[in-house]
Short mmCIF file of C-alpha atoms in Angstrom, two decimals:
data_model
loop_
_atom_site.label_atom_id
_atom_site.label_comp_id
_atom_site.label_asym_id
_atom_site.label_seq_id
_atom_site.Cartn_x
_atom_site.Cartn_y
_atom_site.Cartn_z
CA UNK G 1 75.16 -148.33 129.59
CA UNK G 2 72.30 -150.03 127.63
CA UNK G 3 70.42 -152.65 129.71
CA UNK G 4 69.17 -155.66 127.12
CA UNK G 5 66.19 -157.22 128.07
CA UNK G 6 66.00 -160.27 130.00
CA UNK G 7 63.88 -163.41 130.73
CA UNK G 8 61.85 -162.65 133.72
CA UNK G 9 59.96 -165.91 135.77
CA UNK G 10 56.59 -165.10 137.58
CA UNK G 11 56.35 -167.36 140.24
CA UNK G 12 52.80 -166.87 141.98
CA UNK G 13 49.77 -168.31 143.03
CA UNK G 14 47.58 -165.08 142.46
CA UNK G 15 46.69 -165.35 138.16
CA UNK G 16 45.16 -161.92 137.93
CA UNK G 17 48.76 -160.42 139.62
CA UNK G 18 50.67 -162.72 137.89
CA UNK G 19 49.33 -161.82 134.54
CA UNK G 20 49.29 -158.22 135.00
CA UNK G 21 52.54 -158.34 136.37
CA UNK G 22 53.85 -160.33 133.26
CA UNK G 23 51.57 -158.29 130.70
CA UNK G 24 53.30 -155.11 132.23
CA UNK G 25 56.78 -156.35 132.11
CA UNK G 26 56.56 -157.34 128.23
CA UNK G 27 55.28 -154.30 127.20
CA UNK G 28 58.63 -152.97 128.26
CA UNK G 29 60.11 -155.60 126.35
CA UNK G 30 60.77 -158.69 128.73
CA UNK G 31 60.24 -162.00 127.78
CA UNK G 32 58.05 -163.46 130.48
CA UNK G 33 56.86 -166.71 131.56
CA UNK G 34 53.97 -167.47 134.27
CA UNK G 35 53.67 -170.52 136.93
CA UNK G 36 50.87 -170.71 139.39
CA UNK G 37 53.28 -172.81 142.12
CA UNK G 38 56.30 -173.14 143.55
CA UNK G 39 56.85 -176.54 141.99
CA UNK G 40 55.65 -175.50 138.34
CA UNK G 41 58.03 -172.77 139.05
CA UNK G 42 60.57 -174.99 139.96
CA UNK G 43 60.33 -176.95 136.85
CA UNK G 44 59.76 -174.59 134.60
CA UNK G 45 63.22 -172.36 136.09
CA UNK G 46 65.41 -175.82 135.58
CA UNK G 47 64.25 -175.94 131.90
CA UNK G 48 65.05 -172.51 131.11
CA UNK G 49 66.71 -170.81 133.25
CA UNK G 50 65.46 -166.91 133.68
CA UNK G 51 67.28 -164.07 134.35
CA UNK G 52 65.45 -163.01 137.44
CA UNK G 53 62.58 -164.64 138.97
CA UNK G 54 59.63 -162.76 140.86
CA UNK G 55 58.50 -165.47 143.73
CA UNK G 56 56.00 -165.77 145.82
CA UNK G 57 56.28 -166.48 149.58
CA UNK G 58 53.34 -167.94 150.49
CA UNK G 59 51.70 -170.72 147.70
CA UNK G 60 49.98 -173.78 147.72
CA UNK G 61 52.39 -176.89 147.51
CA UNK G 62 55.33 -175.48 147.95
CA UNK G 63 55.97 -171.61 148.63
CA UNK G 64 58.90 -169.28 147.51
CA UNK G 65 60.67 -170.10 150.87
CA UNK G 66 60.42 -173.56 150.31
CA UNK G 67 61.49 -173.46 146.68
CA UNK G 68 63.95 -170.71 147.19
CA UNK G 69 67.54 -173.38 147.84
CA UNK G 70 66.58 -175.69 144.42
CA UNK G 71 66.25 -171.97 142.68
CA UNK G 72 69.55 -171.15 143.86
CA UNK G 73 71.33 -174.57 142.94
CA UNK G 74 70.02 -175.01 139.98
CA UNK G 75 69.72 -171.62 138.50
CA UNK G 76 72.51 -170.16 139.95
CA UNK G 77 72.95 -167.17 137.93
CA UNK G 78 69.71 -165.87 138.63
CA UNK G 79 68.61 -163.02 140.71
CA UNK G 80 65.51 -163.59 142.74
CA UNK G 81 63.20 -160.91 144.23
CA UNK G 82 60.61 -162.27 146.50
CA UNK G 83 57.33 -160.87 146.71
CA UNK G 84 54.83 -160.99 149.19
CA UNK G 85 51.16 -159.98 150.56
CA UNK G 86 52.08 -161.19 154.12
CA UNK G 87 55.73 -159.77 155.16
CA UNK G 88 57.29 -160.07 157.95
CA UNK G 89 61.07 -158.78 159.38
CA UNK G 90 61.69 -162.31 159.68
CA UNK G 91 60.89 -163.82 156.85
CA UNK G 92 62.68 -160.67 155.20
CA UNK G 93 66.02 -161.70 157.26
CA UNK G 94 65.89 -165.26 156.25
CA UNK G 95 65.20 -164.35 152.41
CA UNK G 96 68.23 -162.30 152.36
CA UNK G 97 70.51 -165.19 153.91
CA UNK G 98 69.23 -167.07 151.61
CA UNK G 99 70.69 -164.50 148.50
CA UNK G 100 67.85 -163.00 147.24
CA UNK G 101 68.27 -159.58 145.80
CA UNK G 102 65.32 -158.16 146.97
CA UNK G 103 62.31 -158.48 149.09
CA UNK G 104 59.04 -156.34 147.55
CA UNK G 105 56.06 -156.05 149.65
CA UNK G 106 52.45 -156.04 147.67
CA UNK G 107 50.72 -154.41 146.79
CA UNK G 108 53.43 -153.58 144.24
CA UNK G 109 53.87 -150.15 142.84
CA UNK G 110 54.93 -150.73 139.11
CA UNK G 111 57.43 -148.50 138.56
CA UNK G 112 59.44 -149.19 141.64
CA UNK G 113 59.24 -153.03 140.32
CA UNK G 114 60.31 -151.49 136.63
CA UNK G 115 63.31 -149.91 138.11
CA UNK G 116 64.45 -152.89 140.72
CA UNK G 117 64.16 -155.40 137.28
CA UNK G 118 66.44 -152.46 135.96
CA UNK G 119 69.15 -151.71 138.11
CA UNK G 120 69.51 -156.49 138.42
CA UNK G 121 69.69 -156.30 134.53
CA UNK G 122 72.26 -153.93 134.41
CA UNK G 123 74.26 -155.56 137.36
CA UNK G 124 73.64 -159.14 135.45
CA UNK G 125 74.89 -157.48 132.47
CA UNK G 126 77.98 -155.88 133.92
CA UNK G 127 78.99 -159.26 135.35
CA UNK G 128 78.23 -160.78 132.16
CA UNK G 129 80.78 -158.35 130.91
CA UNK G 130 83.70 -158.82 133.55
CA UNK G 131 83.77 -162.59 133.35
#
């Protein structure tokens, strides 16, 4: 099955990650779009909604945890992965309540990022596809 490419957010307060994060994901063809917070995040996910969304847990303002239940109402088709420099079991247990797909520890090892933004684009597209 062929996996189009999707509209990936990059919600983090780190520019140099977030910018080699998003310069890595277009070269394989994503469409990606930066924020630096949780609330330019915010905004910028209820203007266009993405197809997944890479969050930070831990930002200035407001951080992915904080962020994470306005994500989920009002981009409710999206699949989040949160990412973080500072993990913990239980912030891992109350991410996953919370829906995200997956929790990705940094520093982040590109290809294992490649393939989890794989395997959610082919599960959003096979959804797509049943409804």
């Amino acid at each position: 099955m062929s996996v189009s490419p999707g509209r990936i957010l990059i919600i983090d307060d780190e520019t140099l990650f977030r910018e080699d994060l998003a310069v890595l994901l277009r070269e394989e063809g994503y469409d990606c779009a930066t924020a630096p917070d949780g609330e330019e995040g915010l905004r910028q996910a209820r203007e266009n909604p993405p197809d997944i969304i890479f969050c930070d847990i831990l930002m200035p303002r407001r951080g992915g945890m904080q962020i994470l239940e306005d994500l989920r109402l009002h981009c409710p088709g999206t699949c989040i992965l949160m990412i973080t420099a500072h993990g913990s079991l239980q912030t891992a247990v109350a991410a996953f309540q919370q829906g995200v797909a997956d929790y990705i520890l940094k520093p982040l090892v590109f290809e294992d990022v490649l393939h989890k933004v794989r395997r959610v684009s082919a599960h959003r597209d096979l959804e797509r596809k049943v409804a």
